[in-house]
Every structure is written in C-alpha cells, then in structure tokens.
Amino acid sequence: MSNMYWLLAAVFILGAERAGSETQGFCDFDASSRVNCGNERTSYDTCKSNGCCYDSSKMGYIWCFQPWSVKALHFRNTEVLAAMECNLYRICNYNNPSARANCGMEGINEQKCTKENDCCYDEKTSGVPSCFPKDLIAEKPTCNPNNRVNCAYPNVTLEACLRLKCCFDNSTLGKPYCYNTEKKNVTVTCNVATSEKVNCGMDGISKDTCRNKDCCYYETPTGPWCYKMKITG
Ligand SMILES: *[C@@H]1O[C@H](CO)[C@@H](O)[C@H](O)[C@H]1NC(C)=O
Ligand SMILES: *[C@@H]1O[C@H](CO)[C@@H](O)[C@H](O)[C@H]1NC(C)=O
Ligand SMILES: *[C@@H]1O[C@H](CO)[C@@H](O)[C@H](O)[C@H]1NC(C)=O
C-alpha cells in the first residue's frame, strides 16, 4: 500500500487513457485485498501477459494485481490459495446430479468414496456418478457501497482504514467512507454440466498438466476431460 499516493496521481494521469476494467472471475474481488503483480509503471499489456489482473477503475488501489488463485480444488488436503483472507468450506452439493463429475470407479462404495477420495456419495439418482467431487465455497470479504456502516474513527486516513481491513471509498459525500466489509460466498466447482464445459487444453492433455492449469480433469463420457472450473457468486 506504500504506492498509494503514486497510484492516486497515476490514476488521474493514465486513467483516461486506459480505463480498462477487467474484473471477472479470478480478478473480481475486493480491491483493498489486491496484491501487487507488477510495479507502478506496469502497462496493461505487460500486466495481462504476466497473467495478472488489470483494473484501473478503482481510485487509490493497486491496478495490476495477482489473480485470486484457486488451486487444486480436487486434490485432497490442498486448499485454495487466496490472495486475501477468506473462510473456506468444502461441501457436497446434491442438487444438480446431471452435472456431476465422476470421483471414483464405477461401483465404488461409500466408505472408499468419502474417506479415501474425500468426495461426496449419493446413489439416489441412476445414470449419474454416485461418487462426485466436493464443491468449494470461499467466503470472501467484499465492499458493498450500499448499507455502509462506519468501520473506524472519524477522519481516519486512507492508509489507516485499509490497515484495519475496512473498505475505503470517499467519492460519495455524506456517506461513511471507511466502512465495514461484508461477506460473500463464491462457489468453485468441477461438477459442470456437459453443455457448460469449457475446454481447458488440447485433447489428450495429461491429468497433471491439466490440473497445473487450475482446471478440472475428470474422464467423463461426454465433453472434454480437461475443463475450466465453474465459479459462481
Ligand atoms: C475532521 O476533520 C475536519 C476537517 O479537517 C474537522 O473540521 C473536523 O472537526 C474533524 N472531525 C473530527 C471528529 O475530528
Ligand atoms: C479521498 O481520499 C484521498 C486519499 O486520502 C484524498 O487524496 C482525496 O482528497 C479524498 N477526496 C475527497 C473528495 O475527500
Ligand atoms: C457461506 O457458505 C457457508 C457454507 O455453506 C455458510 O456456512 C456461510 O454462512 C455462508 N456465508 C454467507 C455470507 O452466506
């Protein structure tokens, strides 16, 4: 956050030139949680070609920042690496059987499925895998500009506000400008319906290569075996 003043100035100088805002998926999280992925002079093109997120629309925040990295959803004992503080839950979602990826061999029993593979088991629906991977829910802090509740003492500075992990936005006069974060759940899943699967590699890509790209690898009867995780919320 030591670059804050430089950034503030730079936003005014460069903001008009390239008010690029790409805050989808892995890049879409609370701006005060951003971790630098370049330096003050990193251009849009360099930033993107380094695989980083770029968003210069939020005044006072880092604009070339590390993506929120969701890794290895499917590996046991590995958790999401998040460039922010968030609570993580792994849950079994029984609601959408037709989207299930297969987490074990045909005929796998409940014990092996849940204990050894750390997956979910449900044999109520025929014709779909009864052993399928858990979804992951990340409860992350967000800045909701409505419902603002003061988060700090009056006249708090920008730096002090961010140090307290509050949200800062002083563009609306008469509203609290250093305000509480709210929580939002984001779901990351490999249980993706065939029609929604997005290919994440060449045909024949290996399991390891696929998963190293943070994609899902499941040998399903239809659709690509290596496909992108679905992120909602
Ligand atoms: C906050 O700052 C303004 C302007 O500097 C000052 O008039 C006001 O008294 C300050 N408020 C508090 C609670 O310190
Ligand atoms: C908003 O905060 C920034 C950083 O502290 C400051 O430079 C700017 O003058 C403030 N703007 C308003 C309208 O108070
Ligand atoms: C997020 O999901 C978890 C697990 O289902 C739940 O315990 C938590 O209350 C949810 N948080 C919010 C903000 O909805």
PDB file of C-alpha atoms and ligand atoms in Angstrom:
ATOM      1  CA  MET A   1       0.000   0.000   0.000  1.00  0.00           C
ATOM      2  CA  SER A   2       3.030   2.270   0.051  1.00  0.00           C
ATOM      3  CA  ASN A   3       2.395   3.075  -3.582  1.00  0.00           C
ATOM      4  CA  MET A   4      -0.901   4.612  -2.779  1.00  0.00           C
ATOM      5  CA  TYR A   5      -0.069   8.209  -3.453  1.00  0.00           C
ATOM      6  CA  TRP A   6       1.769   7.425  -6.611  1.00  0.00           C
ATOM      7  CA  LEU A   7      -1.184   5.390  -7.712  1.00  0.00           C
ATOM      8  CA  LEU A   8      -3.625   8.131  -6.903  1.00  0.00           C
ATOM      9  CA  ALA A   9      -1.667  10.519  -9.062  1.00  0.00           C
ATOM     10  CA  ALA A  10      -1.224   7.947 -11.782  1.00  0.00           C
ATOM     11  CA  VAL A  11      -4.911   7.171 -11.900  1.00  0.00           C
ATOM     12  CA  PHE A  12      -5.581  10.742 -12.841  1.00  0.00           C
ATOM     13  CA  ILE A  13      -2.841  10.810 -15.444  1.00  0.00           C
ATOM     14  CA  LEU A  14      -3.406   7.447 -17.064  1.00  0.00           C
ATOM     15  CA  GLY A  15      -6.935   6.622 -16.072  1.00  0.00           C
ATOM     16  CA  ALA A  16      -8.451   8.413 -19.007  1.00  0.00           C
ATOM     17  CA  GLU A  17      -6.057   6.795 -21.418  1.00  0.00           C
ATOM     18  CA  ARG A  18      -6.927   3.278 -20.439  1.00  0.00           C
ATOM     19  CA  ALA A  19      -9.737   2.921 -18.011  1.00  0.00           C
ATOM     20  CA  GLY A  20      -9.557  -0.809 -18.501  1.00  0.00           C
ATOM     21  CA  SER A  21     -11.726  -2.741 -16.151  1.00  0.00           C
ATOM     22  CA  GLU A  22     -11.473  -6.480 -16.233  1.00  0.00           C
ATOM     23  CA  THR A  23     -12.912  -7.732 -13.043  1.00  0.00           C
ATOM     24  CA  GLN A  24     -14.371 -11.102 -13.889  1.00  0.00           C
ATOM     25  CA  GLY A  25     -13.860 -14.416 -12.201  1.00  0.00           C
ATOM     26  CA  PHE A  26     -10.471 -14.670 -10.586  1.00  0.00           C
ATOM     27  CA  CYS A  27      -9.914 -10.936 -10.736  1.00  0.00           C
ATOM     28  CA  ASP A  28     -13.187  -9.930  -9.183  1.00  0.00           C
ATOM     29  CA  PHE A  29     -12.655  -9.383  -5.501  1.00  0.00           C
ATOM     30  CA  ASP A  30     -12.468  -6.599  -3.019  1.00  0.00           C
ATOM     31  CA  ALA A  31      -9.991  -4.006  -4.252  1.00  0.00           C
ATOM     32  CA  SER A  32      -8.420  -3.452  -0.843  1.00  0.00           C
ATOM     33  CA  SER A  33      -7.253  -7.078  -0.846  1.00  0.00           C
ATOM     34  CA  ARG A  34      -5.230  -6.688  -4.009  1.00  0.00           C
ATOM     35  CA  VAL A  35      -1.627  -7.813  -4.001  1.00  0.00           C
ATOM     36  CA  ASN A  36       0.735  -6.109  -6.386  1.00  0.00           C
ATOM     37  CA  CYS A  37       1.658  -8.037  -9.504  1.00  0.00           C
ATOM     38  CA  GLY A  38       3.939  -5.509 -11.092  1.00  0.00           C
ATOM     39  CA  ASN A  39       5.112  -2.061 -10.215  1.00  0.00           C
ATOM     40  CA  GLU A  40       3.693   1.394 -10.673  1.00  0.00           C
ATOM     41  CA  ARG A  41       4.742   1.510 -14.297  1.00  0.00           C
ATOM     42  CA  THR A  42       3.421  -1.861 -15.416  1.00  0.00           C
ATOM     43  CA  SER A  43       1.365  -1.367 -18.547  1.00  0.00           C
ATOM     44  CA  TYR A  44      -1.915  -3.053 -19.317  1.00  0.00           C
ATOM     45  CA  ASP A  45      -0.289  -5.329 -21.887  1.00  0.00           C
ATOM     46  CA  THR A  46       2.613  -6.363 -19.673  1.00  0.00           C
ATOM     47  CA  CYS A  47       0.283  -6.923 -16.773  1.00  0.00           C
ATOM     48  CA  LYS A  48      -2.036  -9.155 -18.747  1.00  0.00           C
ATOM     49  CA  SER A  49       0.776 -11.045 -20.440  1.00  0.00           C
ATOM     50  CA  ASN A  50       2.158 -11.865 -16.988  1.00  0.00           C
ATOM     51  CA  GLY A  51      -1.163 -13.474 -16.186  1.00  0.00           C
ATOM     52  CA  CYS A  52      -2.204 -10.750 -13.787  1.00  0.00           C
ATOM     53  CA  CYS A  53      -5.440  -8.864 -13.348  1.00  0.00           C
ATOM     54  CA  TYR A  54      -5.776  -5.296 -14.517  1.00  0.00           C
ATOM     55  CA  ASP A  55      -8.351  -2.845 -13.316  1.00  0.00           C
ATOM     56  CA  SER A  56      -7.691   0.855 -13.137  1.00  0.00           C
ATOM     57  CA  SER A  57     -11.255   1.856 -12.416  1.00  0.00           C
ATOM     58  CA  LYS A  58     -10.909   1.945  -8.624  1.00  0.00           C
ATOM     59  CA  MET A  59      -9.156   5.030  -7.423  1.00  0.00           C
ATOM     60  CA  GLY A  60      -6.401   4.520  -4.916  1.00  0.00           C
ATOM     61  CA  TYR A  61      -5.930   0.818  -5.358  1.00  0.00           C
ATOM     62  CA  ILE A  62      -3.308  -1.347  -6.984  1.00  0.00           C
ATOM     63  CA  TRP A  63      -4.361  -1.818 -10.581  1.00  0.00           C
ATOM     64  CA  CYS A  64      -2.103  -4.649 -11.731  1.00  0.00           C
ATOM     65  CA  PHE A  65      -2.680  -7.326  -9.151  1.00  0.00           C
ATOM     66  CA  GLN A  66      -2.375 -11.007  -8.550  1.00  0.00           C
ATOM     67  CA  PRO A  67      -5.343 -13.084  -9.530  1.00  0.00           C
ATOM     68  CA  TRP A  68      -7.210 -14.763  -6.807  1.00  0.00           C
ATOM     69  CA  SER A  69      -5.796 -18.189  -7.237  1.00  0.00           C
ATOM     70  CA  VAL A  70      -7.995 -21.174  -6.739  1.00  0.00           C
ATOM     71  CA  LYS A  71      -5.761 -24.173  -6.943  1.00  0.00           C
ATOM     72  CA  ALA A  72      -6.190 -27.846  -6.781  1.00  0.00           C
ATOM     73  CA  LEU A  73      -9.796 -27.935  -5.786  1.00  0.00           C
ATOM     74  CA  HIS A  74      -9.792 -31.638  -6.355  1.00  0.00           C
ATOM     75  CA  PHE A  75      -6.649 -32.627  -4.511  1.00  0.00           C
ATOM     76  CA  ARG A  76      -7.037 -33.864  -1.042  1.00  0.00           C
ATOM     77  CA  ASN A  77      -5.563 -31.744   1.733  1.00  0.00           C
ATOM     78  CA  THR A  78      -4.823 -28.826  -0.517  1.00  0.00           C
ATOM     79  CA  GLU A  79      -6.862 -25.752  -0.154  1.00  0.00           C
ATOM     80  CA  VAL A  80      -7.487 -22.688  -2.133  1.00  0.00           C
ATOM     81  CA  LEU A  81      -4.611 -20.307  -2.120  1.00  0.00           C
ATOM     82  CA  ALA A  82      -6.193 -16.963  -1.779  1.00  0.00           C
ATOM     83  CA  ALA A  83      -4.544 -13.594  -2.015  1.00  0.00           C
ATOM     84  CA  MET A  84      -6.935 -12.468   0.658  1.00  0.00           C
ATOM     85  CA  GLU A  85      -8.387 -13.674   3.869  1.00  0.00           C
ATOM     86  CA  CYS A  86     -11.385 -15.828   3.334  1.00  0.00           C
ATOM     87  CA  ASN A  87     -13.099 -18.689   5.068  1.00  0.00           C
ATOM     88  CA  LEU A  88     -13.236 -21.869   3.077  1.00  0.00           C
ATOM     89  CA  TYR A  89     -15.800 -24.621   3.131  1.00  0.00           C
ATOM     90  CA  ARG A  90     -15.881 -27.833   1.187  1.00  0.00           C
ATOM     91  CA  ILE A  91     -19.407 -29.004   0.719  1.00  0.00           C
ATOM     92  CA  CYS A  92     -21.372 -31.737  -1.006  1.00  0.00           C
ATOM     93  CA  ASN A  93     -23.954 -30.302  -3.340  1.00  0.00           C
ATOM     94  CA  TYR A  94     -26.616 -32.911  -4.038  1.00  0.00           C
ATOM     95  CA  ASN A  95     -28.836 -30.546  -6.019  1.00  0.00           C
ATOM     96  CA  ASN A  96     -27.567 -30.927  -9.540  1.00  0.00           C
ATOM     97  CA  PRO A  97     -26.950 -34.621 -10.239  1.00  0.00           C
ATOM     98  CA  SER A  98     -26.669 -34.247 -14.018  1.00  0.00           C
ATOM     99  CA  ALA A  99     -23.614 -32.023 -13.629  1.00  0.00           C
ATOM    100  CA  ARG A 100     -21.656 -34.468 -11.501  1.00  0.00           C
ATOM    101  CA  ALA A 101     -18.097 -35.346 -12.376  1.00  0.00           C
ATOM    102  CA  ASN A 102     -17.038 -38.848 -11.516  1.00  0.00           C
ATOM    103  CA  CYS A 103     -14.784 -39.090  -8.481  1.00  0.00           C
ATOM    104  CA  GLY A 104     -14.185 -42.814  -8.454  1.00  0.00           C
ATOM    105  CA  MET A 105     -14.503 -46.004 -10.378  1.00  0.00           C
ATOM    106  CA  GLU A 106     -17.921 -47.366 -11.221  1.00  0.00           C
ATOM    107  CA  GLY A 107     -19.293 -49.266  -8.259  1.00  0.00           C
ATOM    108  CA  ILE A 108     -17.063 -47.552  -5.687  1.00  0.00           C
ATOM    109  CA  ASN A 109     -18.539 -47.910  -2.224  1.00  0.00           C
ATOM    110  CA  GLU A 110     -19.485 -45.082   0.083  1.00  0.00           C
ATOM    111  CA  GLN A 111     -16.657 -45.661   2.514  1.00  0.00           C
ATOM    112  CA  LYS A 112     -13.948 -45.540  -0.144  1.00  0.00           C
ATOM    113  CA  CYS A 113     -15.571 -42.591  -1.876  1.00  0.00           C
ATOM    114  CA  THR A 114     -15.939 -40.377   1.168  1.00  0.00           C
ATOM    115  CA  LYS A 115     -12.991 -41.456   3.307  1.00  0.00           C
ATOM    116  CA  GLU A 116     -10.291 -42.255   0.766  1.00  0.00           C
ATOM    117  CA  ASN A 117     -11.239 -39.956  -2.080  1.00  0.00           C
ATOM    118  CA  ASP A 118     -12.705 -37.191   0.085  1.00  0.00           C
ATOM    119  CA  CYS A 119     -15.666 -36.968  -2.268  1.00  0.00           C
ATOM    120  CA  CYS A 120     -19.445 -36.953  -1.945  1.00  0.00           C
ATOM    121  CA  TYR A 121     -21.621 -40.032  -2.181  1.00  0.00           C
ATOM    122  CA  ASP A 122     -25.250 -40.274  -3.241  1.00  0.00           C
ATOM    123  CA  GLU A 123     -26.817 -43.130  -5.160  1.00  0.00           C
ATOM    124  CA  LYS A 124     -30.370 -41.822  -5.341  1.00  0.00           C
ATOM    125  CA  THR A 125     -30.171 -40.829  -8.991  1.00  0.00           C
ATOM    126  CA  SER A 126     -29.467 -43.510 -11.551  1.00  0.00           C
ATOM    127  CA  GLY A 127     -27.378 -42.891 -14.626  1.00  0.00           C
ATOM    128  CA  VAL A 128     -25.137 -40.322 -12.953  1.00  0.00           C
ATOM    129  CA  PRO A 129     -21.983 -40.834 -10.885  1.00  0.00           C
ATOM    130  CA  SER A 130     -22.757 -41.684  -7.270  1.00  0.00           C
ATOM    131  CA  CYS A 131     -19.311 -40.525  -6.165  1.00  0.00           C
ATOM    132  CA  PHE A 132     -18.552 -36.956  -7.134  1.00  0.00           C
ATOM    133  CA  PRO A 133     -16.161 -34.172  -6.080  1.00  0.00           C
ATOM    134  CA  LYS A 134     -16.937 -31.623  -3.401  1.00  0.00           C
ATOM    135  CA  ASP A 135     -17.622 -28.029  -4.247  1.00  0.00           C
ATOM    136  CA  LEU A 136     -15.609 -25.384  -2.592  1.00  0.00           C
ATOM    137  CA  ILE A 137     -17.097 -22.269  -1.080  1.00  0.00           C
ATOM    138  CA  ALA A 138     -14.925 -19.295  -0.332  1.00  0.00           C
ATOM    139  CA  GLU A 139     -16.467 -16.704   1.924  1.00  0.00           C
ATOM    140  CA  LYS A 140     -14.636 -13.593   0.958  1.00  0.00           C
ATOM    141  CA  PRO A 141     -14.792 -10.015   2.140  1.00  0.00           C
ATOM    142  CA  THR A 142     -16.443  -7.568  -0.232  1.00  0.00           C
ATOM    143  CA  CYS A 143     -17.083  -3.876  -0.207  1.00  0.00           C
ATOM    144  CA  ASN A 144     -20.760  -3.200  -0.634  1.00  0.00           C
ATOM    145  CA  PRO A 145     -21.221   0.523  -1.124  1.00  0.00           C
ATOM    146  CA  ASN A 146     -24.866   0.339  -0.018  1.00  0.00           C
ATOM    147  CA  ASN A 147     -25.609  -0.402   3.660  1.00  0.00           C
ATOM    148  CA  ARG A 148     -22.451   1.315   4.790  1.00  0.00           C
ATOM    149  CA  VAL A 149     -21.568   1.074   8.452  1.00  0.00           C
ATOM    150  CA  ASN A 150     -18.699   3.116   9.779  1.00  0.00           C
ATOM    151  CA  CYS A 151     -15.651   0.976  10.329  1.00  0.00           C
ATOM    152  CA  ALA A 152     -13.270   3.334  12.031  1.00  0.00           C
ATOM    153  CA  TYR A 153     -12.909   6.552  13.965  1.00  0.00           C
ATOM    154  CA  PRO A 154     -13.853   9.847  12.323  1.00  0.00           C
ATOM    155  CA  ASN A 155     -11.318  11.384   9.951  1.00  0.00           C
ATOM    156  CA  VAL A 156      -9.418   8.129   9.579  1.00  0.00           C
ATOM    157  CA  THR A 157      -6.837   8.248   6.804  1.00  0.00           C
ATOM    158  CA  LEU A 158      -6.889   6.023   3.747  1.00  0.00           C
ATOM    159  CA  GLU A 159      -3.879   4.027   4.957  1.00  0.00           C
ATOM    160  CA  ALA A 160      -5.247   3.521   8.446  1.00  0.00           C
ATOM    161  CA  CYS A 161      -8.585   2.477   7.030  1.00  0.00           C
ATOM    162  CA  LEU A 162      -7.057  -0.168   4.782  1.00  0.00           C
ATOM    163  CA  ARG A 163      -4.796  -1.373   7.587  1.00  0.00           C
ATOM    164  CA  LEU A 164      -7.936  -2.017   9.596  1.00  0.00           C
ATOM    165  CA  LYS A 165      -9.188  -4.104   6.655  1.00  0.00           C
ATOM    166  CA  CYS A 166     -12.104  -1.829   6.042  1.00  0.00           C
ATOM    167  CA  CYS A 167     -13.389  -0.569   2.708  1.00  0.00           C
ATOM    168  CA  PHE A 168     -12.451   2.895   1.532  1.00  0.00           C
ATOM    169  CA  ASP A 169     -14.466   4.987  -0.880  1.00  0.00           C
ATOM    170  CA  ASN A 170     -14.733   8.715  -0.375  1.00  0.00           C
ATOM    171  CA  SER A 171     -16.431   9.522  -3.667  1.00  0.00           C
ATOM    172  CA  THR A 172     -19.867   9.998  -2.104  1.00  0.00           C
ATOM    173  CA  LEU A 173     -20.130  12.973   0.225  1.00  0.00           C
ATOM    174  CA  GLY A 174     -22.098  12.496   3.411  1.00  0.00           C
ATOM    175  CA  LYS A 175     -21.746   8.700   3.483  1.00  0.00           C
ATOM    176  CA  PRO A 176     -19.315   6.780   5.650  1.00  0.00           C
ATOM    177  CA  TYR A 177     -16.182   6.495   3.544  1.00  0.00           C
ATOM    178  CA  CYS A 178     -14.344   3.948   5.667  1.00  0.00           C
ATOM    179  CA  TYR A 179     -16.887   1.191   6.081  1.00  0.00           C
ATOM    180  CA  ASN A 180     -17.326  -2.407   7.110  1.00  0.00           C
ATOM    181  CA  THR A 181     -16.722  -5.279   4.756  1.00  0.00           C
ATOM    182  CA  GLU A 182     -19.497  -7.720   4.074  1.00  0.00           C
ATOM    183  CA  LYS A 183     -19.144 -11.411   3.355  1.00  0.00           C
ATOM    184  CA  LYS A 184     -19.953 -13.025   0.064  1.00  0.00           C
ATOM    185  CA  ASN A 185     -19.835 -16.663  -0.919  1.00  0.00           C
ATOM    186  CA  VAL A 186     -18.171 -17.722  -4.124  1.00  0.00           C
ATOM    187  CA  THR A 187     -18.604 -21.311  -5.239  1.00  0.00           C
ATOM    188  CA  VAL A 188     -15.949 -23.116  -7.205  1.00  0.00           C
ATOM    189  CA  THR A 189     -16.896 -26.439  -8.687  1.00  0.00           C
ATOM    190  CA  CYS A 190     -15.793 -29.170 -11.046  1.00  0.00           C
ATOM    191  CA  ASN A 191     -19.329 -30.523 -11.249  1.00  0.00           C
ATOM    192  CA  VAL A 192     -20.164 -28.857 -14.528  1.00  0.00           C
ATOM    193  CA  ALA A 193     -22.918 -29.900 -16.938  1.00  0.00           C
ATOM    194  CA  THR A 194     -21.604 -31.089 -20.288  1.00  0.00           C
ATOM    195  CA  SER A 195     -23.242 -28.215 -22.126  1.00  0.00           C
ATOM    196  CA  GLU A 196     -21.437 -25.736 -19.908  1.00  0.00           C
ATOM    197  CA  LYS A 197     -17.985 -27.265 -20.053  1.00  0.00           C
ATOM    198  CA  VAL A 198     -15.269 -25.042 -21.425  1.00  0.00           C
ATOM    199  CA  ASN A 199     -12.249 -26.853 -22.772  1.00  0.00           C
ATOM    200  CA  CYS A 200      -9.036 -26.127 -20.908  1.00  0.00           C
ATOM    201  CA  GLY A 201      -6.384 -27.705 -23.073  1.00  0.00           C
ATOM    202  CA  MET A 202      -5.681 -29.790 -26.078  1.00  0.00           C
ATOM    203  CA  ASP A 203      -7.297 -33.188 -26.469  1.00  0.00           C
ATOM    204  CA  GLY A 204      -5.118 -35.782 -24.782  1.00  0.00           C
ATOM    205  CA  ILE A 205      -3.704 -33.330 -22.221  1.00  0.00           C
ATOM    206  CA  SER A 206      -2.428 -35.186 -19.165  1.00  0.00           C
ATOM    207  CA  LYS A 207      -4.115 -35.024 -15.792  1.00  0.00           C
ATOM    208  CA  ASP A 208      -1.176 -33.274 -14.172  1.00  0.00           C
ATOM    209  CA  THR A 209      -0.769 -30.688 -16.916  1.00  0.00           C
ATOM    210  CA  CYS A 210      -4.468 -30.026 -16.790  1.00  0.00           C
ATOM    211  CA  ARG A 211      -4.603 -29.571 -13.037  1.00  0.00           C
ATOM    212  CA  ASN A 212      -1.499 -27.438 -13.055  1.00  0.00           C
ATOM    213  CA  LYS A 213      -3.531 -25.052 -15.162  1.00  0.00           C
ATOM    214  CA  ASP A 214      -6.086 -24.941 -12.338  1.00  0.00           C
ATOM    215  CA  CYS A 215      -8.579 -26.855 -14.397  1.00  0.00           C
ATOM    216  CA  CYS A 216     -10.717 -29.876 -13.654  1.00  0.00           C
ATOM    217  CA  TYR A 217      -9.720 -33.256 -15.002  1.00  0.00           C
ATOM    218  CA  TYR A 218     -12.340 -35.967 -14.979  1.00  0.00           C
ATOM    219  CA  GLU A 219     -12.695 -38.719 -17.530  1.00  0.00           C
ATOM    220  CA  THR A 220     -16.337 -38.245 -18.355  1.00  0.00           C
ATOM    221  CA  PRO A 221     -18.296 -39.993 -21.130  1.00  0.00           C
ATOM    222  CA  THR A 222     -19.233 -36.711 -22.790  1.00  0.00           C
ATOM    223  CA  GLY A 223     -17.464 -33.374 -23.104  1.00  0.00           C
ATOM    224  CA  PRO A 224     -13.798 -32.546 -22.622  1.00  0.00           C
ATOM    225  CA  TRP A 225     -11.899 -34.284 -19.823  1.00  0.00           C
ATOM    226  CA  CYS A 226      -9.967 -31.164 -19.010  1.00  0.00           C
ATOM    227  CA  TYR A 227     -12.288 -28.222 -18.485  1.00  0.00           C
ATOM    228  CA  LYS A 228     -12.492 -24.985 -16.613  1.00  0.00           C
ATOM    229  CA  MET A 229     -13.828 -24.792 -13.097  1.00  0.00           C
ATOM    230  CA  LYS A 230     -17.151 -23.085 -12.792  1.00  0.00           C
ATOM    231  CA  ILE A 231     -17.109 -20.118 -10.474  1.00  0.00           C
ATOM    232  CA  THR A 232     -20.306 -18.512  -9.321  1.00  0.00           C
ATOM    233  CA  GLY A 233     -21.152 -15.786  -6.841  1.00  0.00           C
TER     234      GLY A 233
HETATM  235  C1  LIG B   1     -12.435  16.007  10.827  1.00  0.00           C
HETATM  236  O1  LIG B   1     -11.711  16.923  10.006  1.00  0.00           O
HETATM  237  C2  LIG B   1     -12.429  18.122   9.721  1.00  0.00           C
HETATM  238  C3  LIG B   1     -11.617  18.938   8.706  1.00  0.00           C
HETATM  239  O2  LIG B   1     -10.239  18.846   8.967  1.00  0.00           O
HETATM  240  C4  LIG B   1     -12.652  18.883  11.027  1.00  0.00           C
HETATM  241  O3  LIG B   1     -13.370  20.092  10.785  1.00  0.00           O
HETATM  242  C5  LIG B   1     -13.457  18.004  11.971  1.00  0.00           C
HETATM  243  O4  LIG B   1     -13.584  18.610  13.226  1.00  0.00           O
HETATM  244  C6  LIG B   1     -12.772  16.666  12.152  1.00  0.00           C
HETATM  245  N1  LIG B   1     -13.660  15.787  12.873  1.00  0.00           N
HETATM  246  C7  LIG B   1     -13.246  15.074  13.927  1.00  0.00           C
HETATM  247  C8  LIG B   1     -14.318  14.250  14.631  1.00  0.00           C
HETATM  248  O5  LIG B   1     -12.095  15.065  14.326  1.00  0.00           O
HETATM  249  C1  LIG B   2     -10.301  10.917  -0.913  1.00  0.00           C
HETATM  250  O1  LIG B   2      -9.179  10.323  -0.270  1.00  0.00           O
HETATM  251  C2  LIG B   2      -7.960  10.560  -0.906  1.00  0.00           C
HETATM  252  C3  LIG B   2      -6.894   9.779  -0.202  1.00  0.00           C
HETATM  253  O2  LIG B   2      -6.846  10.049   1.163  1.00  0.00           O
HETATM  254  C4  LIG B   2      -7.662  12.083  -0.875  1.00  0.00           C
HETATM  255  O3  LIG B   2      -6.458  12.347  -1.531  1.00  0.00           O
HETATM  256  C5  LIG B   2      -8.816  12.820  -1.554  1.00  0.00           C
HETATM  257  O4  LIG B   2      -8.623  14.204  -1.450  1.00  0.00           O
HETATM  258  C6  LIG B   2     -10.133  12.422  -0.943  1.00  0.00           C
HETATM  259  N1  LIG B   2     -11.221  13.028  -1.702  1.00  0.00           N
HETATM  260  C7  LIG B   2     -12.267  13.595  -1.133  1.00  0.00           C
HETATM  261  C8  LIG B   2     -13.327  14.083  -2.057  1.00  0.00           C
HETATM  262  O5  LIG B   2     -12.353  13.736   0.080  1.00  0.00           O
HETATM  263  C1  LIG B   3     -21.213 -19.324   3.032  1.00  0.00           C
HETATM  264  O1  LIG B   3     -21.383 -20.714   2.960  1.00  0.00           O
HETATM  265  C2  LIG B   3     -21.089 -21.391   4.186  1.00  0.00           C
HETATM  266  C3  LIG B   3     -21.144 -22.892   3.943  1.00  0.00           C
HETATM  267  O2  LIG B   3     -22.326 -23.278   3.336  1.00  0.00           O
HETATM  268  C4  LIG B   3     -22.055 -20.903   5.267  1.00  0.00           C
HETATM  269  O3  LIG B   3     -21.760 -21.528   6.492  1.00  0.00           O
HETATM  270  C5  LIG B   3     -21.897 -19.392   5.413  1.00  0.00           C
HETATM  271  O4  LIG B   3     -22.831 -18.898   6.342  1.00  0.00           O
HETATM  272  C6  LIG B   3     -22.112 -18.696   4.073  1.00  0.00           C
HETATM  273  N1  LIG B   3     -21.816 -17.266   4.217  1.00  0.00           N
HETATM  274  C7  LIG B   3     -22.548 -16.307   3.668  1.00  0.00           C
HETATM  275  C8  LIG B   3     -22.072 -14.921   3.846  1.00  0.00           C
HETATM  276  O5  LIG B   3     -23.553 -16.541   3.009  1.00  0.00           O
END
